[in-house]
Amino acid sequence: MPSSNRLLRVLVTPPKPGMLDFVNKAKWDAWKSIGNVSQDEAKQDYVNLISSLVAAEGPAQVVAKPTGSSAAFETLLVTTEDNITTIRLNRPTKKNAITVEMYNEIIKALELAGNDDSVITVLTGSGDFYCSGNDLNNFTKIPEGGIEKLARDSGELLRGFVKAFIDFPKPLIGVINGPAVGVSVTLLGLFEVVYATERATFHTPFSQLGQSPEGCSSYTFPKMMGAAKASEMLLFNKKLTATEACQRGLVTEVFPDSSFQTEVWTRLKAYAQLPRNSLALSKQLMRGVDKERLHAVNNQEVEQLVERWLSDECMNAIMSFFQAKARL
Ligand code: COA
């Protein structure tokens, strides 16, 4: 590192946090390891550090496939029963974090559900979480084209993923069985009905991660809850309880955890007896007005995120996540 950079780094590095302040310590270490270097050097440092941390973690854990799972999907359980197609995120040991493979499988499952004989489609999670959002390991598989290519490819994947929700032709129901984070929350603005257990929470920590909102939430959230309440979530990382999310219109109804599954599925089975075409056409009428705008919002959000993913703010935050993990 040139000596002027070294000097600058000494001048701007904040005081070292105490040993028990794990979060700030991880950030401090991340800052120290990047220092005040050029953007290219910082990116190379990021690649090196992420590679070493990921290597130290060992091979990814293989999730056992429960019996009865669909042969066609590795990360989802997809079933059709009683006129309901259920897409269940199935990486419970990773809190259903969405890997690249899972993004692609959800796109495929939605395409199949949109064309099958079911009346409604349900998205839910296995285990105690609904979903912990984007799997941060997606940022560690750096292809030959470097971080820029990774960001561009991730952007295209996200664009297609959100598009599959915007274009989904039938009523889409969220059965939120536990906490929800990131993109799994932002997408809820594109669902017809969202039922949540009282145990669920709703968290979009984008600025904490140096990122920006997706899933069309920059449009749907202010529309649904007003600009100030949307800003609390999308800018200032406010985590909502299920009841607060219901008051803000993000959730339709909250159920006690003990009766959640029974009450919700009884209701859904009744909905699924309604005439299929009438439901689909009514949904399309309600959503059609906004469709073009939603596609434009999706494109803008993706463009901005691709830039964010290449920023020092975002790379520091991701390194902090892995450094904190490595220390446990
Ligand atoms: N990306 C990658 N791995 C994730 C993940 C994510 N989004 N969410 C959970 N995991 C992994 C954890 O690293 C852990 O892996 P390990 O068993 O190999 O250590 C495992 O899933 C279980 O999670 P853990 O952190 O032990 O559970 P917890 O109940 O203490 O905390 C979360 C759960 C979701 C609050 C926490 O894992 C977290 O903050 N994850 C990151 C969420 C995030 O920032 N998502 C992106 C939003 S834009």
Coordinates of C-alpha atoms and ligand atoms in Angstrom, one line a residue:
M1 CA 0.0 0.0 0.0
P2 CA 1.5 3.5 -0.9
S3 CA 2.6 5.4 2.2
S4 CA 0.1 8.3 1.7
N5 CA -2.7 5.7 1.8
R6 CA -1.2 4.2 4.9
L7 CA -1.1 7.6 6.6
L8 CA -4.7 8.4 5.6
R9 CA -5.8 5.1 7.0
V10 CA -4.2 5.8 10.3
L11 CA -5.9 9.2 10.4
V12 CA -9.4 7.9 9.6
T13 CA -9.6 4.5 11.3
P14 CA -12.0 4.8 14.2
P15 CA -11.0 3.8 17.7
K16 CA -10.9 0.0 18.2
P17 CA -14.2 -1.2 19.8
G18 CA -14.2 -3.3 23.0
M19 CA -13.9 -7.1 22.8
L20 CA -17.6 -7.7 23.6
D21 CA -18.8 -5.3 20.9
F22 CA -18.9 -8.0 18.3
V23 CA -20.8 -6.2 15.5
N24 CA -18.7 -3.0 15.6
K25 CA -15.5 -5.1 16.0
A26 CA -16.4 -7.0 12.9
K27 CA -16.9 -3.7 11.1
W28 CA -13.7 -2.4 12.5
D29 CA -11.8 -5.4 11.3
A30 CA -13.4 -5.1 7.9
W31 CA -12.5 -1.5 7.7
K32 CA -8.9 -2.2 8.8
S33 CA -8.6 -5.0 6.2
I34 CA -9.8 -2.8 3.4
G35 CA -8.2 0.5 4.5
N36 CA -8.1 3.5 2.3
V37 CA -7.1 1.9 -0.9
S38 CA -8.2 2.4 -4.5
Q39 CA -11.5 0.9 -5.7
D40 CA -9.7 -1.8 -7.6
E41 CA -7.5 -2.7 -4.7
A42 CA -10.5 -2.8 -2.4
K43 CA -12.3 -5.2 -4.7
Q44 CA -9.3 -7.4 -4.9
D45 CA -9.0 -7.4 -1.1
Y46 CA -12.7 -8.3 -0.9
V47 CA -12.2 -11.2 -3.3
N48 CA -9.2 -12.4 -1.3
L49 CA -10.8 -12.1 2.1
I50 CA -14.1 -13.6 1.0
S51 CA -12.3 -16.6 -0.6
S52 CA -10.3 -17.2 2.6
L53 CA -13.3 -17.0 4.9
V54 CA -15.4 -19.2 2.7
A55 CA -12.6 -21.8 2.4
A56 CA -12.2 -21.7 6.2
E57 CA -16.0 -22.5 6.5
G58 CA -15.5 -25.8 4.8
P59 CA -18.0 -27.4 2.3
A60 CA -21.6 -26.2 2.3
Q61 CA -23.9 -28.3 4.5
V62 CA -26.0 -30.7 2.5
V63 CA -29.6 -30.4 3.5
A64 CA -31.4 -33.8 3.9
K65 CA -34.4 -34.1 1.6
P66 CA -37.5 -35.0 3.6
T67 CA -39.5 -37.9 2.3
G68 CA -42.3 -37.0 -0.1
S69 CA -40.3 -34.1 -1.7
S70 CA -40.7 -33.3 -5.3
A71 CA -38.0 -35.0 -7.4
A72 CA -37.9 -31.9 -9.7
F73 CA -36.6 -29.4 -7.1
E74 CA -33.6 -29.4 -4.8
T75 CA -34.5 -26.4 -2.6
L76 CA -38.3 -26.5 -2.7
L77 CA -41.1 -28.8 -1.9
V78 CA -43.9 -28.3 -4.4
T79 CA -47.2 -30.1 -4.1
T80 CA -50.7 -29.7 -5.6
E81 CA -53.6 -30.8 -3.5
D82 CA -57.2 -29.6 -3.0
N83 CA -56.8 -27.1 -5.9
I84 CA -53.9 -25.5 -4.1
T85 CA -50.3 -25.5 -5.4
T86 CA -47.9 -25.0 -2.5
I87 CA -44.3 -23.8 -3.0
R88 CA -42.4 -24.5 0.2
L89 CA -38.9 -23.0 0.6
N90 CA -36.9 -25.9 1.9
R91 CA -33.6 -25.0 3.4
P92 CA -34.7 -24.9 7.1
T93 CA -31.1 -25.2 8.5
K94 CA -30.2 -22.0 6.6
K95 CA -33.5 -20.3 7.6
N96 CA -34.6 -20.7 3.9
A97 CA -32.0 -18.2 2.6
I98 CA -32.4 -18.0 -1.2
T99 CA -29.5 -19.4 -3.2
V100 CA -29.0 -18.8 -6.9
E101 CA -30.4 -22.3 -7.5
M102 CA -33.4 -21.5 -5.3
Y103 CA -34.1 -18.3 -7.2
N104 CA -34.2 -20.3 -10.4
E105 CA -36.3 -23.0 -8.9
I106 CA -38.9 -20.5 -7.6
I107 CA -39.1 -19.0 -11.1
K108 CA -39.7 -22.5 -12.5
A109 CA -42.2 -23.4 -9.8
L110 CA -44.2 -20.2 -10.4
E111 CA -44.2 -20.9 -14.1
L112 CA -45.6 -24.4 -13.6
A113 CA -48.1 -23.2 -10.9
G114 CA -49.3 -20.5 -13.2
N115 CA -50.2 -23.1 -15.9
D116 CA -51.5 -26.0 -13.8
D117 CA -55.1 -26.7 -12.7
S118 CA -54.8 -25.3 -9.3
V119 CA -57.0 -22.3 -8.2
I120 CA -54.6 -20.6 -5.8
T121 CA -50.8 -20.7 -5.2
V122 CA -49.3 -20.6 -1.7
L123 CA -45.7 -19.6 -0.8
T124 CA -44.5 -20.7 2.6
G125 CA -41.3 -21.9 4.4
S126 CA -40.1 -25.1 6.1
G127 CA -38.9 -24.9 9.8
D128 CA -39.1 -22.0 12.1
F129 CA -38.3 -19.2 9.6
Y130 CA -40.3 -18.1 6.5
C131 CA -37.1 -16.9 4.8
S132 CA -33.9 -15.0 5.7
G133 CA -33.7 -13.3 2.3
N134 CA -30.9 -13.4 -0.2
D135 CA -28.2 -16.0 0.7
L136 CA -25.2 -13.9 1.3
N137 CA -23.0 -16.7 0.0
N138 CA -24.3 -15.7 -3.4
F139 CA -21.8 -12.8 -3.2
T140 CA -18.9 -15.2 -2.6
K141 CA -19.0 -17.2 -5.8
I142 CA -17.0 -14.9 -7.9
P143 CA -16.9 -15.9 -11.6
E144 CA -14.0 -15.4 -14.1
G145 CA -15.4 -12.0 -15.1
G146 CA -14.9 -10.7 -11.6
I147 CA -17.2 -8.9 -9.2
E148 CA -18.7 -6.8 -12.0
K149 CA -19.9 -9.9 -13.8
L150 CA -21.2 -11.3 -10.5
A151 CA -23.2 -8.1 -9.9
R152 CA -24.6 -8.1 -13.5
D153 CA -25.6 -11.8 -13.4
S154 CA -27.2 -11.3 -10.0
G155 CA -29.1 -8.3 -11.3
E156 CA -30.5 -10.3 -14.3
L157 CA -31.5 -13.2 -11.9
L158 CA -33.3 -10.8 -9.6
R159 CA -35.0 -9.0 -12.5
G160 CA -36.4 -12.3 -13.8
F161 CA -37.3 -13.5 -10.3
V162 CA -39.4 -10.4 -9.5
K163 CA -40.9 -10.4 -13.0
A164 CA -42.2 -13.9 -12.3
F165 CA -44.2 -12.5 -9.3
I166 CA -45.4 -9.4 -11.2
D167 CA -46.7 -11.6 -14.1
F168 CA -48.1 -14.5 -11.9
P169 CA -51.6 -15.0 -13.2
K170 CA -53.5 -16.5 -10.2
P171 CA -54.1 -15.4 -6.7
L172 CA -50.8 -15.7 -4.7
I173 CA -51.1 -16.3 -1.0
G174 CA -48.2 -15.9 1.5
V175 CA -48.3 -18.2 4.5
I176 CA -45.7 -16.6 6.7
N177 CA -44.7 -19.3 9.2
G178 CA -41.9 -17.3 11.0
P179 CA -39.5 -14.4 10.6
A180 CA -39.0 -12.9 7.1
V181 CA -36.0 -10.9 5.9
G182 CA -35.1 -8.9 2.8
V183 CA -36.5 -9.9 -0.5
S184 CA -38.9 -12.3 1.1
V185 CA -40.5 -9.2 2.7
T186 CA -40.4 -6.8 -0.2
L187 CA -42.1 -9.2 -2.5
L188 CA -45.2 -9.4 -0.3
G189 CA -46.5 -6.2 -1.9
L190 CA -47.1 -8.4 -5.0
F191 CA -49.1 -11.1 -3.1
E192 CA -52.9 -11.0 -3.0
V193 CA -53.3 -12.1 0.6
V194 CA -50.6 -12.6 3.4
Y195 CA -51.4 -14.6 6.5
A196 CA -48.8 -14.6 9.3
T197 CA -48.2 -16.3 12.6
E198 CA -47.8 -14.0 15.5
R199 CA -44.2 -15.2 15.7
A200 CA -43.4 -13.7 12.4
T201 CA -41.3 -10.5 12.0
F202 CA -40.6 -8.4 8.9
H203 CA -37.2 -6.9 8.4
T204 CA -35.6 -5.2 5.4
P205 CA -32.0 -4.3 6.6
F206 CA -30.9 -2.8 3.2
S207 CA -29.1 0.3 4.3
Q208 CA -27.4 -1.8 7.1
L209 CA -26.0 -3.9 4.2
G210 CA -25.1 -1.0 2.0
Q211 CA -27.9 -2.1 -0.4
S212 CA -31.2 -0.7 -1.6
P213 CA -34.8 -2.0 -1.8
E214 CA -36.1 -4.5 -4.4
G215 CA -39.2 -6.6 -5.1
C216 CA -41.0 -3.4 -6.3
S217 CA -41.2 -2.3 -2.6
S218 CA -39.9 1.2 -3.4
Y219 CA -43.3 1.5 -5.1
T220 CA -45.6 -0.9 -3.3
F221 CA -44.6 -0.1 0.3
P222 CA -45.2 3.7 0.2
K223 CA -48.5 3.0 -1.7
M224 CA -49.6 0.6 0.9
M225 CA -48.4 2.2 4.2
G226 CA -47.5 5.8 3.3
A227 CA -44.1 7.2 2.6
A228 CA -43.0 7.8 6.3
K229 CA -43.9 4.3 7.5
A230 CA -42.3 2.8 4.3
S231 CA -39.1 4.8 5.0
E232 CA -38.9 3.5 8.5
M233 CA -38.6 0.0 7.0
L234 CA -36.8 0.5 3.7
L235 CA -34.3 3.3 4.8
F236 CA -34.0 2.8 8.6
N237 CA -34.2 -1.0 8.9
K238 CA -37.1 -1.0 11.3
K239 CA -38.1 -4.6 12.1
L240 CA -41.9 -5.0 12.4
T241 CA -43.9 -7.5 14.5
A242 CA -46.6 -9.3 12.7
T243 CA -49.2 -7.1 14.3
E244 CA -47.4 -3.9 13.2
A245 CA -47.1 -5.4 9.7
C246 CA -50.8 -6.0 9.7
Q247 CA -51.6 -2.4 10.8
R248 CA -49.4 -1.2 7.9
G249 CA -51.3 -3.4 5.3
L250 CA -48.3 -5.6 4.5
V251 CA -50.1 -8.6 6.3
T252 CA -53.7 -9.4 5.9
E253 CA -54.3 -11.2 9.2
V254 CA -52.3 -12.5 12.1
F255 CA -53.0 -15.8 13.8
P256 CA -51.9 -17.3 17.2
D257 CA -48.9 -19.6 16.5
S258 CA -50.7 -22.6 18.1
S259 CA -53.6 -22.6 15.6
F260 CA -51.9 -20.9 12.7
Q261 CA -51.6 -23.8 10.3
T262 CA -55.0 -25.3 11.0
E263 CA -56.9 -22.0 10.7
V264 CA -55.1 -20.8 7.6
W265 CA -55.3 -24.0 5.7
T266 CA -59.0 -24.4 6.5
R267 CA -59.6 -21.0 5.0
L268 CA -57.4 -21.6 2.0
K269 CA -59.1 -24.9 1.2
A270 CA -62.4 -23.0 1.1
Y271 CA -61.0 -20.2 -1.1
A272 CA -59.7 -22.9 -3.5
Q273 CA -63.3 -24.1 -4.1
L274 CA -64.1 -20.8 -5.8
P275 CA -64.3 -20.7 -9.6
R276 CA -60.8 -20.7 -11.0
N277 CA -61.2 -18.3 -14.0
S278 CA -63.2 -15.8 -12.1
L279 CA -60.5 -15.5 -9.5
A280 CA -57.7 -15.3 -12.0
L281 CA -59.5 -12.7 -14.1
S282 CA -60.4 -10.6 -11.1
K283 CA -56.8 -10.6 -9.9
Q284 CA -55.6 -9.6 -13.4
L285 CA -58.1 -6.7 -13.4
M286 CA -56.9 -5.4 -10.0
R287 CA -53.2 -5.8 -10.9
G288 CA -53.3 -4.9 -14.6
V289 CA -53.5 -1.1 -14.0
D290 CA -50.1 -1.2 -12.3
K291 CA -48.3 -3.9 -14.3
E292 CA -46.3 -1.7 -16.6
R293 CA -45.3 0.5 -13.8
L294 CA -44.2 -2.5 -11.7
H295 CA -41.9 -3.7 -14.5
A296 CA -40.4 -0.3 -14.8
V297 CA -39.9 -0.1 -11.0
N298 CA -38.3 -3.6 -11.0
N299 CA -35.9 -2.5 -13.8
Q300 CA -34.9 0.7 -11.9
E301 CA -34.4 -1.2 -8.6
V302 CA -32.2 -3.8 -10.2
E303 CA -30.1 -1.2 -12.0
Q304 CA -29.5 0.6 -8.7
L305 CA -28.7 -2.7 -6.8
V306 CA -26.1 -3.7 -9.3
E307 CA -24.3 -0.5 -8.5
R308 CA -24.8 -1.0 -4.8
W309 CA -23.4 -4.5 -4.9
L310 CA -20.1 -3.0 -6.3
S311 CA -19.9 -0.3 -3.6
D312 CA -17.5 -0.4 -0.7
E313 CA -20.4 0.1 1.7
C314 CA -21.9 -3.2 0.5
M315 CA -18.7 -5.2 0.3
N316 CA -17.8 -4.1 3.9
A317 CA -21.2 -5.2 5.2
I318 CA -20.9 -8.6 3.6
M319 CA -17.4 -9.1 4.9
S320 CA -18.6 -8.2 8.3
F321 CA -21.3 -10.9 8.1
F322 CA -18.7 -13.6 7.2
Q323 CA -16.1 -12.3 9.7
A324 CA -18.7 -12.4 12.5
K325 CA -19.6 -16.0 11.5
A326 CA -15.9 -17.0 11.3
R327 CA -15.4 -15.8 14.9
L328 CA -18.3 -17.8 16.4
Ligands
COA1 N1 -27.3 -15.8 3.9 C1 -26.5 -16.8 4.2 N2 -26.6 -17.6 5.3 C2 -27.6 -17.4 6.1 C3 -28.6 -16.4 5.9 C4 -28.4 -15.6 4.7 N3 -29.3 -14.7 4.4 N4 -29.5 -16.5 6.9 C5 -29.1 -17.5 7.7 N5 -28.0 -18.0 7.2 C6 -27.3 -19.1 7.8 C7 -26.5 -18.7 9.0 O1 -25.2 -18.2 8.6 C8 -26.3 -20.0 9.8 O2 -25.4 -20.8 9.1 P1 -24.4 -21.8 9.9 O3 -25.3 -22.8 10.5 O4 -23.6 -22.4 8.8 O5 -23.7 -21.0 10.9 C9 -27.7 -20.7 9.6 O6 -28.3 -20.1 8.4 C10 -28.6 -20.4 10.7 O7 -28.7 -19.1 11.0 P2 -28.3 -18.4 12.4 O8 -27.7 -17.1 12.2 O9 -27.5 -19.4 13.2 O10 -29.8 -18.3 13.1 P3 -30.3 -17.1 14.0 O11 -31.7 -17.5 14.4 O12 -29.3 -16.8 15.1 O13 -30.4 -15.8 13.0 C11 -30.9 -14.6 11.0 C12 -31.1 -15.8 11.8 C13 -31.7 -14.7 9.7 C14 -31.4 -13.3 11.8 C15 -29.4 -14.4 10.8 O14 -28.9 -15.6 10.2 C16 -29.1 -13.3 9.8 O15 -29.1 -12.1 10.1 N6 -28.8 -13.6 8.5 C17 -28.6 -12.7 7.5 C18 -29.9 -12.1 7.0 C19 -29.7 -11.1 5.9 O16 -28.9 -10.1 6.0 N7 -30.3 -11.3 4.7 C20 -30.2 -10.5 3.5 C21 -31.2 -9.4 3.6 S1 -31.0 -8.2 2.3

